Coordinates of C-alpha atoms and ligand atoms in Angstrom, one line a residue:
M1 CA -93.8 -17.5 -0.7
N2 CA -92.1 -20.4 -2.2
S3 CA -93.2 -23.7 -0.6
Q4 CA -90.8 -26.0 -2.2
P5 CA -87.9 -27.4 -0.1
V6 CA -84.8 -25.3 -0.2
I7 CA -81.7 -26.8 -1.7
Y8 CA -78.8 -25.1 0.1
L9 CA -75.7 -25.1 -2.0
D10 CA -73.9 -22.1 -0.5
N11 CA -71.9 -23.7 2.3
A12 CA -68.9 -21.5 1.6
A13 CA -71.0 -18.5 2.7
T14 CA -72.2 -20.3 5.9
T15 CA -73.4 -23.7 7.1
P16 CA -76.3 -25.0 9.1
V17 CA -75.6 -25.6 12.8
A18 CA -75.2 -29.4 13.3
P19 CA -77.8 -30.9 15.8
E20 CA -74.9 -32.2 18.0
V21 CA -73.5 -28.7 18.1
L22 CA -76.8 -27.1 19.1
A23 CA -77.2 -29.8 21.8
A24 CA -73.8 -29.0 23.3
M25 CA -74.5 -25.2 23.2
I26 CA -78.0 -25.2 24.9
P27 CA -76.8 -26.1 28.4
C28 CA -74.4 -23.1 28.2
L29 CA -77.3 -20.8 27.5
E30 CA -79.9 -22.3 29.8
G31 CA -78.1 -23.3 32.9
A32 CA -74.5 -22.4 33.5
C33 CA -74.8 -18.7 32.7
G34 CA -71.7 -17.7 34.7
N35 CA -69.0 -15.5 33.6
P36 CA -65.8 -17.5 33.2
S37 CA -63.9 -14.8 35.1
S38 CA -66.1 -15.0 38.2
H39 CA -64.9 -16.6 41.3
Y40 CA -67.7 -18.8 42.4
S41 CA -68.9 -22.2 41.3
V42 CA -71.1 -21.1 38.4
G43 CA -68.2 -19.1 37.0
Y44 CA -65.8 -22.0 37.5
E45 CA -68.2 -24.2 35.6
A46 CA -68.2 -21.8 32.6
K47 CA -64.4 -21.6 32.8
E48 CA -64.2 -25.4 32.7
R49 CA -66.3 -25.5 29.5
L50 CA -64.1 -22.8 28.0
D51 CA -60.9 -24.7 29.0
A52 CA -62.3 -28.0 27.6
A53 CA -63.2 -26.2 24.3
R54 CA -59.8 -24.7 24.0
A55 CA -58.1 -28.1 24.6
A56 CA -60.3 -29.7 22.0
V57 CA -59.5 -27.0 19.3
A58 CA -55.8 -27.3 20.1
R59 CA -56.0 -31.1 19.8
V60 CA -57.6 -30.9 16.3
L61 CA -55.1 -28.3 15.1
N62 CA -52.1 -30.0 16.7
A63 CA -51.5 -26.9 18.8
E64 CA -51.2 -26.2 22.5
P65 CA -54.2 -24.9 24.4
G66 CA -52.3 -21.8 25.3
E67 CA -51.9 -21.0 21.6
I68 CA -55.7 -20.8 20.9
F69 CA -57.4 -17.5 21.3
F70 CA -61.2 -17.2 20.8
T71 CA -62.5 -14.2 18.8
G72 CA -65.8 -12.8 17.6
C73 CA -65.4 -14.1 14.0
G74 CA -62.9 -15.0 11.3
T75 CA -62.7 -11.3 10.3
E76 CA -61.5 -10.4 13.8
A77 CA -58.9 -13.1 13.8
D78 CA -57.5 -11.8 10.5
N79 CA -57.5 -8.2 11.7
W80 CA -55.7 -9.2 14.8
A81 CA -53.0 -11.3 13.1
I82 CA -52.3 -8.6 10.6
K83 CA -52.6 -5.3 12.6
G84 CA -51.3 -6.9 15.8
T85 CA -48.1 -7.9 13.9
A86 CA -47.8 -4.7 12.0
Y87 CA -48.0 -2.5 15.1
K88 CA -45.7 -4.7 17.0
L89 CA -42.9 -5.0 14.4
A90 CA -43.2 -1.4 13.2
K91 CA -41.3 -0.6 16.5
K92 CA -38.4 -2.6 15.0
G93 CA -38.6 -0.7 11.7
K94 CA -40.5 -3.4 9.9
K95 CA -43.3 -1.7 8.0
H96 CA -43.7 -3.9 5.0
L97 CA -46.4 -6.7 4.6
I98 CA -47.0 -9.2 1.9
T99 CA -50.3 -10.8 0.9
S100 CA -52.0 -12.0 -2.3
A101 CA -54.4 -10.2 -4.7
F102 CA -57.2 -12.7 -4.1
E103 CA -57.5 -12.7 -0.3
H104 CA -60.8 -12.3 1.5
H105 CA -61.7 -8.7 2.3
A106 CA -61.0 -9.3 6.0
V107 CA -57.3 -9.5 5.0
L108 CA -57.3 -7.1 2.0
H109 CA -59.1 -4.3 3.9
S110 CA -56.9 -4.8 6.9
M111 CA -53.9 -4.4 4.7
M112 CA -55.4 -1.3 3.0
A113 CA -56.1 0.2 6.4
L114 CA -52.5 -0.2 7.3
E115 CA -51.4 1.4 4.0
R116 CA -53.4 4.5 5.0
E117 CA -51.3 4.6 8.1
G118 CA -48.0 4.5 6.2
F119 CA -47.3 0.8 6.0
E120 CA -46.3 -0.7 2.6
V121 CA -48.0 -3.7 1.3
T122 CA -47.1 -6.0 -1.6
Y123 CA -50.1 -7.8 -3.3
L124 CA -48.7 -10.9 -5.0
P125 CA -50.2 -12.0 -8.3
V126 CA -52.1 -15.3 -8.6
T127 CA -51.6 -17.8 -11.4
K128 CA -54.5 -18.5 -13.8
D129 CA -55.2 -21.8 -12.0
G130 CA -55.6 -19.9 -8.8
F131 CA -52.4 -20.3 -6.9
V132 CA -49.9 -18.0 -5.1
R133 CA -46.4 -19.1 -5.9
P134 CA -43.9 -19.6 -3.0
E135 CA -41.1 -18.2 -5.3
D136 CA -43.1 -15.0 -5.6
V137 CA -43.3 -14.8 -1.8
A138 CA -39.5 -15.4 -1.6
A139 CA -38.8 -12.6 -4.1
A140 CA -41.1 -10.1 -2.4
I141 CA -39.6 -10.5 1.1
R142 CA -37.4 -7.6 2.2
P143 CA -35.3 -6.9 5.3
D144 CA -38.2 -4.7 6.6
T145 CA -41.0 -7.3 5.9
A146 CA -43.0 -8.0 9.0
L147 CA -45.6 -10.5 7.8
V148 CA -46.7 -12.7 5.0
S149 CA -50.4 -13.5 5.0
V150 CA -51.7 -15.9 2.4
M151 CA -55.0 -17.8 2.6
M152 CA -55.2 -21.6 2.9
A153 CA -58.2 -22.0 0.6
N154 CA -59.8 -19.4 -1.5
N155 CA -63.4 -18.6 -0.6
E156 CA -64.6 -18.2 -4.2
I157 CA -62.7 -20.7 -6.4
G158 CA -61.7 -23.0 -3.6
T159 CA -58.0 -23.5 -4.6
L160 CA -55.7 -24.9 -1.9
Q161 CA -52.6 -22.8 -1.5
P162 CA -49.1 -24.2 -0.9
I163 CA -49.0 -22.9 2.7
R164 CA -46.3 -25.3 3.9
E165 CA -44.0 -24.1 1.2
I166 CA -44.8 -20.5 1.8
A167 CA -44.3 -20.8 5.5
A168 CA -40.9 -22.5 4.9
V169 CA -39.8 -19.6 2.7
C170 CA -40.9 -17.2 5.6
A171 CA -39.1 -19.3 8.2
Q172 CA -35.9 -19.2 6.1
K173 CA -36.0 -15.4 6.0
G174 CA -37.2 -15.0 9.6
V175 CA -40.6 -13.5 8.7
W176 CA -43.9 -14.4 10.5
C177 CA -46.4 -16.2 8.4
H178 CA -50.2 -16.0 8.9
T179 CA -52.8 -18.0 7.0
D180 CA -56.5 -17.3 6.8
A181 CA -57.8 -20.8 7.0
V182 CA -61.5 -19.9 7.4
Q183 CA -62.5 -21.9 4.4
A184 CA -60.0 -24.8 5.0
V185 CA -60.6 -25.7 8.6
G186 CA -63.3 -28.4 8.8
A187 CA -62.9 -29.2 5.1
V188 CA -59.3 -30.4 4.8
P189 CA -56.7 -31.5 7.3
V190 CA -55.1 -28.6 9.1
D191 CA -52.1 -29.2 11.3
V192 CA -50.4 -26.0 12.4
K193 CA -47.0 -27.7 13.1
E194 CA -47.0 -29.4 9.8
L195 CA -47.9 -26.2 8.1
G196 CA -45.2 -24.2 10.0
V197 CA -47.3 -21.0 10.2
Q198 CA -47.1 -18.7 13.2
M199 CA -50.8 -17.7 13.0
L200 CA -53.9 -19.2 11.6
S201 CA -57.5 -17.9 11.5
L202 CA -60.7 -20.0 11.6
S203 CA -64.4 -19.4 11.9
A204 CA -67.1 -21.7 13.4
H205 CA -69.9 -21.0 11.0
K206 CA -68.0 -22.4 8.0
F207 CA -68.0 -25.9 9.5
N208 CA -71.5 -26.4 11.0
G209 CA -70.8 -24.3 14.1
P210 CA -72.6 -21.1 15.1
K211 CA -72.0 -17.6 13.6
G212 CA -70.2 -14.9 15.4
V213 CA -67.3 -17.0 16.9
G214 CA -63.8 -17.7 15.6
A215 CA -60.3 -18.3 16.8
L216 CA -56.7 -17.3 16.1
Y217 CA -53.9 -19.7 16.6
I218 CA -50.8 -17.8 17.7
H219 CA -47.6 -19.8 18.0
K220 CA -46.2 -19.6 21.5
G221 CA -43.0 -18.1 20.3
I222 CA -44.5 -14.8 19.1
L223 CA -46.4 -12.0 20.7
P224 CA -48.4 -9.8 18.3
Y225 CA -50.1 -6.8 19.9
S226 CA -53.5 -7.4 21.3
F227 CA -56.3 -6.2 19.1
M228 CA -59.1 -5.7 21.7
D229 CA -58.2 -3.6 24.7
G230 CA -60.2 -4.1 28.0
G231 CA -60.2 -6.9 30.6
G232 CA -57.8 -9.7 31.1
Q233 CA -59.6 -12.5 29.2
E234 CA -57.7 -14.9 27.0
T235 CA -54.6 -14.5 29.0
R236 CA -54.8 -10.8 28.6
R237 CA -54.5 -11.0 24.9
R238 CA -58.1 -10.6 23.7
A239 CA -60.4 -8.6 26.0
G240 CA -64.1 -9.2 26.2
T241 CA -66.3 -11.7 28.1
E242 CA -66.1 -15.0 26.3
N243 CA -69.0 -16.2 24.2
V244 CA -69.0 -19.5 26.1
A245 CA -72.0 -21.1 24.2
G246 CA -70.5 -20.1 20.9
I247 CA -67.0 -21.3 21.8
V248 CA -68.4 -24.7 23.0
G249 CA -70.3 -24.8 19.6
L250 CA -67.1 -24.0 17.7
A251 CA -65.2 -26.8 19.5
T252 CA -67.9 -29.4 19.1
A253 CA -68.3 -28.6 15.4
L254 CA -64.6 -28.8 14.9
E255 CA -64.3 -32.1 16.6
L256 CA -67.2 -33.4 14.6
A257 CA -65.7 -32.2 11.3
A258 CA -62.3 -33.7 12.2
A259 CA -63.8 -37.1 13.1
H260 CA -65.7 -37.3 9.7
L261 CA -63.2 -35.4 7.6
D262 CA -62.4 -38.1 5.0
E263 CA -65.9 -39.4 4.5
R264 CA -67.3 -35.8 4.2
A265 CA -64.6 -34.8 1.8
A266 CA -65.3 -37.9 -0.3
H267 CA -69.0 -37.2 -0.3
E268 CA -68.6 -33.5 -1.2
R269 CA -66.1 -34.3 -3.9
Q270 CA -68.6 -36.7 -5.5
L271 CA -71.3 -34.1 -5.7
R272 CA -68.8 -31.4 -6.8
D273 CA -67.4 -33.5 -9.6
Y274 CA -70.8 -34.7 -10.7
V275 CA -72.0 -31.1 -11.1
I276 CA -68.8 -29.9 -12.8
G277 CA -68.8 -32.9 -15.2
R278 CA -72.5 -32.7 -16.1
V279 CA -72.6 -28.9 -16.5
L280 CA -69.5 -28.6 -18.6
K281 CA -70.7 -31.5 -20.8
N282 CA -74.3 -30.5 -21.3
I283 CA -74.2 -26.7 -21.3
P284 CA -72.0 -25.0 -24.0
G285 CA -70.0 -22.0 -23.0
T286 CA -69.2 -23.1 -19.5
T287 CA -65.8 -23.2 -17.8
L288 CA -64.5 -24.2 -14.4
N289 CA -62.5 -21.6 -12.5
G290 CA -59.6 -22.7 -10.4
D291 CA -57.5 -25.9 -10.7
A292 CA -59.8 -29.0 -11.0
G293 CA -57.8 -31.1 -8.5
R294 CA -56.2 -28.9 -5.8
R295 CA -59.4 -27.3 -4.6
L296 CA -61.8 -27.6 -1.7
P297 CA -63.8 -30.8 -1.9
G298 CA -67.1 -28.9 -1.9
N299 CA -66.3 -26.0 -4.3
A300 CA -67.5 -25.7 -7.9
N301 CA -67.0 -22.3 -9.5
I302 CA -68.4 -22.1 -13.0
S303 CA -68.6 -19.3 -15.6
F304 CA -71.6 -19.2 -17.9
A305 CA -70.7 -17.1 -21.0
G306 CA -73.1 -14.5 -22.1
L307 CA -75.1 -14.3 -18.9
E308 CA -75.2 -12.3 -15.7
G309 CA -74.6 -14.3 -12.5
E310 CA -77.4 -12.3 -10.8
T311 CA -79.9 -13.5 -13.4
I312 CA -78.9 -17.1 -12.8
L313 CA -79.0 -16.5 -9.0
L314 CA -82.6 -15.3 -9.1
D315 CA -83.7 -18.1 -11.5
L316 CA -82.2 -20.6 -9.1
D317 CA -83.9 -19.0 -6.2
M318 CA -87.2 -19.3 -8.0
H319 CA -86.5 -23.1 -8.0
G320 CA -85.6 -23.1 -4.3
I321 CA -81.8 -23.4 -4.9
C322 CA -79.4 -21.2 -2.9
A323 CA -76.0 -20.5 -4.5
S324 CA -73.8 -17.5 -4.9
T325 CA -72.3 -15.3 -7.6
G326 CA -69.1 -14.8 -5.6
S327 CA -68.4 -14.3 -2.0
A328 CA -71.4 -13.5 0.2
C329 CA -69.6 -10.5 1.7
N330 CA -69.5 -9.0 -1.8
S331 CA -73.0 -9.8 -2.8
D332 CA -74.3 -6.3 -2.5
S333 CA -71.7 -5.1 -5.0
L334 CA -72.1 -5.3 -8.7
D335 CA -68.4 -5.0 -9.3
P336 CA -66.9 -8.1 -10.7
S337 CA -65.2 -10.3 -8.1
H338 CA -61.6 -9.4 -7.4
V339 CA -60.8 -13.1 -7.1
L340 CA -61.9 -13.9 -10.6
L341 CA -60.2 -10.8 -12.1
S342 CA -57.0 -11.9 -10.2
I343 CA -56.9 -15.2 -12.1
G344 CA -57.3 -13.4 -15.4
L345 CA -61.0 -13.6 -16.2
P346 CA -62.3 -10.8 -18.4
H347 CA -65.0 -8.7 -16.7
E348 CA -67.9 -10.3 -18.8
A349 CA -66.8 -13.8 -17.7
A350 CA -66.4 -12.7 -14.1
H351 CA -70.0 -11.3 -14.2
G352 CA -71.4 -14.6 -15.4
T353 CA -69.9 -16.8 -12.7
M354 CA -71.6 -18.9 -10.1
R355 CA -70.2 -20.6 -7.0
F356 CA -71.9 -23.8 -5.8
S357 CA -70.5 -25.1 -2.5
F358 CA -71.5 -28.4 -1.0
G359 CA -71.7 -29.6 2.6
P360 CA -72.1 -32.9 4.3
Q361 CA -75.9 -32.5 4.4
N362 CA -76.3 -32.2 0.6
T363 CA -77.4 -35.2 -1.4
M364 CA -76.8 -36.5 -4.9
A365 CA -80.5 -35.9 -5.6
E366 CA -79.9 -32.2 -4.9
A367 CA -76.8 -32.1 -7.2
E368 CA -78.9 -33.7 -9.9
R369 CA -81.7 -31.2 -9.4
L370 CA -79.3 -28.3 -9.7
C371 CA -78.1 -29.7 -13.0
E372 CA -81.6 -30.2 -14.3
V373 CA -82.5 -26.6 -13.4
L374 CA -79.4 -25.1 -14.9
E375 CA -80.0 -27.2 -18.1
E376 CA -83.4 -25.5 -18.3
I377 CA -82.7 -21.9 -17.3
I378 CA -79.4 -21.3 -19.1
P379 CA -80.6 -22.0 -22.6
R380 CA -83.8 -20.1 -21.9
R381 CA -81.9 -17.0 -20.7
R382 CA -79.4 -17.2 -23.5
A383 CA -82.2 -17.4 -26.1
M384 CA -83.3 -13.9 -24.8
S385 CA -79.7 -12.5 -24.5
P386 CA -78.6 -9.9 -27.0
V387 CA -74.9 -10.8 -26.3
W388 CA -75.0 -14.6 -26.6
H389 CA -74.3 -15.7 -30.2
G390 CA -73.3 -19.3 -29.4
P391 CA -75.3 -22.5 -29.4
I392 CA -78.4 -22.6 -27.2
K393 CA -78.3 -26.3 -26.5
Ligands
LIG401 N1 -61.8 -15.4 5.5 C1 -62.4 -16.1 4.5 C2 -61.5 -16.9 3.6 C3 -63.8 -16.2 4.5 O1 -64.4 -17.0 3.6 C4 -64.6 -15.5 5.4 C5 -66.0 -15.6 5.4 O2 -66.6 -15.7 4.3 C6 -63.9 -14.8 6.4 C7 -62.5 -14.7 6.4 C8 -64.6 -14.0 7.5 O3 -65.1 -14.9 8.5 P1 -66.3 -14.4 9.4 O4 -67.5 -14.5 8.6 O5 -66.3 -15.3 10.5 O6 -66.0 -13.0 9.8

């Protein structure tokens, strides 16, 4: 076993639960164990916690409490928005959906499932800087389009999408707009009214909340079909006894992130830019993927020519550093990342790519240590590589 302290630089995969979040959750697990649907005081107490959490989430997102629906994760929120809309609007003859080529699999695989059922899906291309263009959305919308779903921030390269402009195009054409904001919420300002979207997904474990709880914002003017059938929870729109502790954790984490948004973003940006600047300067054959400015404050996605990301990942792990070769959901696959291919990276470059994602708990000393380790392992591995013919230092 490795006894050195772990340097956790994979905050896009998941984040540690903040102590304040844990403190808010414990009473929901220890004492007030009631079911929010039960009609006695312990149940009412749980319901009050749930209502307070819903109101808090609504406040942060500039929504109304009745527009916030808690789910089991971000994946469920995406599935609900997409399939609930598709099934609802298919009744009106609208069986076409639009998304982008570099969405998370929660969106892409939902779309593919619908294709197998006879729906038609347009997968929009992405620019080499990592953006979906609103004009491409406008051109793809047809009279039978039911939904446009474009993510707010990409989970691998961190680029921030022009959602306001995309939602405006949709509004003009009378098409519902959903955004998967799982990577954006808690990292950048998210205001559903300002964005103009009809639906927005989020997930607690990406902003120092617990795993296994998410939410879907649904504008009060629309009614996609329910996704979970069963009891009457969540105003009959999402069945299943509510995860009260998880939901309280989600709301607490979101309030905390919102209260410290600017200072956290400034801190993460400092670490990110330090690492990008030093790696690109000191290690030849490295490139940053995704636009340098319009990206999540904590995301650095760097290709190391001539090397496999898995080799770098294992070497970093030997030094106690956690990072990622792409999205965690894809980490069991050796296929190159669909995100990196979508922005035009050749297969070899996509294979040699690492994502470093910083959170509020990371320090400059950790960023410096990452650079030192990369400056040691990359030349060593390249010296052994049969495919690297460039400079070693
Ligand atoms: N959407 C994006 C952009 C993500 O990054 C993730 C998680 O990595 C998800 C959806 C899925 O969220 P969850 O892990 O809560 O199911």
